[in-house]
Short mmCIF file of C-alpha atoms in Angstrom, two decimals:
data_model
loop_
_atom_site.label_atom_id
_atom_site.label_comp_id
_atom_site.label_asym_id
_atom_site.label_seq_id
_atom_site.Cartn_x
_atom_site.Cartn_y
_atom_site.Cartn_z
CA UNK S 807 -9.94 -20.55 2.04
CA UNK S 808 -10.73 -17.43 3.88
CA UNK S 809 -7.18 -16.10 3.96
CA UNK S 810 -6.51 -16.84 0.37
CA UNK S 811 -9.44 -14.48 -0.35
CA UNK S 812 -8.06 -12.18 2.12
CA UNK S 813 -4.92 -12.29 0.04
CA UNK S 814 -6.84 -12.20 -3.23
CA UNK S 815 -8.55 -8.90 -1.92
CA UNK S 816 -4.99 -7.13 -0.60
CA UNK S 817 -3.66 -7.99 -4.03
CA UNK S 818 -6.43 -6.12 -6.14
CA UNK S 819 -6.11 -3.42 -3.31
CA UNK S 820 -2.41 -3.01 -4.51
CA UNK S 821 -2.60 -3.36 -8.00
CA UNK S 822 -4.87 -0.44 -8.12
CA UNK S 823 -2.82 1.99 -6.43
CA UNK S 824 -0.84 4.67 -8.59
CA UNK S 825 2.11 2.93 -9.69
CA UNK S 826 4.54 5.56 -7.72
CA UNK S 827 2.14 4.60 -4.81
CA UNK S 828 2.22 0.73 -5.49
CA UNK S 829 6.03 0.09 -5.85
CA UNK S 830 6.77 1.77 -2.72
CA UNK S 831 4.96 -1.17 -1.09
CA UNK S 832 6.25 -3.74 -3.16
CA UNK S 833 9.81 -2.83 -2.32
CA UNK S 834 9.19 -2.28 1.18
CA UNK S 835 6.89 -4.93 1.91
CA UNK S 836 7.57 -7.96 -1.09
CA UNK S 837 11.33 -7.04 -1.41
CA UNK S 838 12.13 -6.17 2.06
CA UNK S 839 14.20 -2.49 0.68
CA UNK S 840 14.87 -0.20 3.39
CA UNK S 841 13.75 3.24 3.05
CA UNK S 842 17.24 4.20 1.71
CA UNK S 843 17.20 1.59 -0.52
CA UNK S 844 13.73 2.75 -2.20
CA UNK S 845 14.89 6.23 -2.40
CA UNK S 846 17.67 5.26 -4.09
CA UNK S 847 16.00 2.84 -6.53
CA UNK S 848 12.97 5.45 -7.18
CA UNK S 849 15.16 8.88 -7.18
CA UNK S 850 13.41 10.88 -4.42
CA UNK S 851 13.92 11.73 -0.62
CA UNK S 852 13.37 9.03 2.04
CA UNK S 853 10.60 11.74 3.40
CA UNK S 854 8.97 11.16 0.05
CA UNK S 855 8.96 7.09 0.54
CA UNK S 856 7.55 7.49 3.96
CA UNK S 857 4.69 9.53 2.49
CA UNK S 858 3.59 7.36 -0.16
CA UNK S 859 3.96 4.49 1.92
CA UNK S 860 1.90 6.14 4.37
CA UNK S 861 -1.06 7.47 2.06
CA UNK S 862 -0.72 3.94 0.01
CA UNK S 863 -1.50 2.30 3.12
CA UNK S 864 -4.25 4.26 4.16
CA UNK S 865 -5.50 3.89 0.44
CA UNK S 866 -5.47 0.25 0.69
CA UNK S 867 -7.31 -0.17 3.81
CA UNK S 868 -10.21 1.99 2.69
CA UNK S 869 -10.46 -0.64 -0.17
CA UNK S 870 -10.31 -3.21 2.44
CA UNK S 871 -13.08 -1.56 5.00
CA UNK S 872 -16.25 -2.83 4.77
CA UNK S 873 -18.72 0.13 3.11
CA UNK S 874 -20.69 -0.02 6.73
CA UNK S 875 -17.39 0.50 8.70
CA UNK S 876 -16.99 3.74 6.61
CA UNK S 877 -20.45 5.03 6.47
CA UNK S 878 -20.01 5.41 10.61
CA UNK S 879 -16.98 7.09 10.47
#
């Protein structure tokens, strides 16, 4: 039960994310693309992929964090 709500909360994390943000992770991370490969399919630089995967990341584990985890910080 506990990981299915983990799940449940990684999904709403995700589906809020800007969509350019959003697909990057489904492609890297649901459809196993390589960088290349989402470059290609999206029309910008791998540099660019790495970025958005990199800030949607971050993104989606300050929806994760506990509000007392980031209150210390």
């Amino acid at each position: 039960v506990q990981k299915e709500e983990a799940a449940q909360q990684v999904r709403e994390a995700v589906s809020g994310l800007p969509p350019h943000h959003r697909d990057v992770l489904l492609l890297r991370f649901m459809e196993g693309l390589s960088y290349q490969e989402i470059a290609d399919e999206m029309d910008c630089s791998i540099g660019t992929v790495k970025s958005r995967i990199h800030y949607a990341l971050k993104k989606v584990g300050r929806r994760l964090r506990p509000e007392e985890e980031e209150e210390d910080e």
